[in-house]
């Protein structure tokens, strides 16, 4: 499923043009994810006192795209807001449409 979705998202664009590819992913996810949703921190690279692997965050919206970190989402933990790379999150509800979409993005991001 992931490979099929990746092909659909990137169909018709120059895959060597990283700006175009990242813009396409951001546009697709912005238009096709249902916000808010819960996601677990699964791959936190950097140490953070506020957020750790296993934490469940409320994902509110896409904030933007940054070269090294990919798509950044605005999240909330308790009453605090955080900006987190989407590639470090896994959708909690594995039966939701959001799950396969985020997993496809994360698979593409990890293998780009």
Coordinates of C-alpha atoms in Angstrom, one line a residue:
X1 CA 0.0 0.0 0.0
X2 CA 2.8 2.4 0.9
X3 CA 4.5 2.1 -2.5
X4 CA 1.3 2.6 -4.4
X5 CA 0.4 5.7 -2.4
X6 CA 3.9 7.1 -2.9
X7 CA 3.6 6.6 -6.6
X8 CA 0.2 8.4 -6.6
X9 CA 1.5 11.3 -4.6
X10 CA 4.6 11.8 -6.7
X11 CA 3.1 11.1 -10.1
X12 CA 4.0 13.6 -12.8
X13 CA 6.7 15.5 -11.0
X14 CA 10.5 15.6 -11.3
X15 CA 11.6 13.4 -8.4
X16 CA 15.1 14.8 -8.6
X17 CA 13.8 18.2 -7.6
X18 CA 13.6 18.0 -3.8
X19 CA 11.7 21.2 -3.4
X20 CA 9.0 20.0 -5.8
X21 CA 8.8 16.6 -4.1
X22 CA 8.6 18.1 -0.6
X23 CA 6.0 20.6 -1.7
X24 CA 3.9 17.8 -3.2
X25 CA 4.0 15.8 0.0
X26 CA 3.1 18.8 2.1
X27 CA 0.2 19.7 -0.2
X28 CA -1.0 16.1 -0.3
X29 CA -0.9 15.6 3.5
X30 CA -2.4 19.0 4.2
X31 CA -5.4 18.1 2.0
X32 CA -5.7 14.5 2.9
X33 CA -5.0 14.1 6.6
X34 CA -7.8 14.6 9.1
X35 CA -6.7 16.9 11.9
X36 CA -6.4 16.7 14.8
X37 CA -5.1 13.2 15.4
X38 CA -3.1 11.4 18.0
X39 CA 0.4 10.2 17.2
X40 CA 3.1 8.4 19.2
X41 CA 6.7 9.7 19.3
X42 CA 8.4 6.7 17.7
X43 CA 11.7 7.9 16.3
X44 CA 12.9 10.9 18.3
X45 CA 16.4 11.6 17.2
X46 CA 17.3 14.4 19.5
X47 CA 17.1 14.3 23.2
X48 CA 14.3 16.4 24.6
X49 CA 13.3 16.9 28.2
X50 CA 9.7 17.7 27.1
X51 CA 9.1 15.0 24.6
X52 CA 10.3 11.4 24.7
X53 CA 9.8 8.2 22.6
X54 CA 6.5 6.7 23.6
X55 CA 4.7 10.0 24.3
X56 CA 1.4 10.5 22.6
X57 CA 0.8 13.9 21.1
X58 CA -2.2 15.6 19.5
X59 CA -1.2 16.6 16.0
X60 CA -3.0 19.9 15.1
X61 CA -1.7 20.9 11.7
X62 CA 1.3 21.0 9.3
X63 CA 3.6 23.9 10.1
X64 CA 5.9 23.7 7.1
X65 CA 8.7 21.8 5.5
X66 CA 12.4 22.0 6.3
X67 CA 15.2 20.4 4.2
X68 CA 16.7 18.1 6.8
X69 CA 13.7 17.4 9.0
X70 CA 11.0 17.2 6.3
X71 CA 7.4 18.1 7.2
X72 CA 7.0 19.7 10.6
X73 CA 3.7 19.4 12.4
X74 CA 2.3 21.5 15.3
X75 CA 1.6 19.2 18.2
X76 CA 0.3 19.5 21.7
X77 CA 1.2 17.6 24.8
X78 CA -0.8 18.7 27.8
X79 CA -1.1 22.4 27.5
X80 CA 2.2 22.9 25.7
X81 CA 2.7 23.2 21.9
X82 CA 5.7 21.7 20.1
X83 CA 7.0 21.6 16.5
X84 CA 7.9 18.0 15.7
X85 CA 9.1 16.4 12.4
X86 CA 6.3 14.1 11.1
X87 CA 8.9 11.4 10.3
X88 CA 9.4 10.9 14.1
X89 CA 5.7 10.1 14.7
X90 CA 3.4 7.1 14.2
X91 CA -0.4 7.5 14.1
X92 CA -1.9 5.8 17.1
X93 CA -5.1 4.6 15.3
X94 CA -3.7 2.1 12.9
X95 CA -7.2 1.6 11.3
X96 CA -7.5 5.2 10.4
X97 CA -6.9 6.6 6.9
X98 CA -4.2 8.9 8.5
X99 CA -2.1 5.9 9.5
X100 CA -1.3 4.7 5.9
X101 CA -0.8 8.2 4.7
X102 CA 1.7 9.1 7.4
X103 CA 3.4 5.7 7.1
X104 CA 3.8 6.1 3.4
X105 CA 5.4 9.6 3.9
X106 CA 7.7 8.2 6.6
X107 CA 8.7 5.3 4.4
X108 CA 9.5 7.7 1.5
X109 CA 11.3 10.1 3.9
X110 CA 13.5 7.3 5.4
X111 CA 14.4 6.0 1.9
X112 CA 14.8 9.3 -0.1

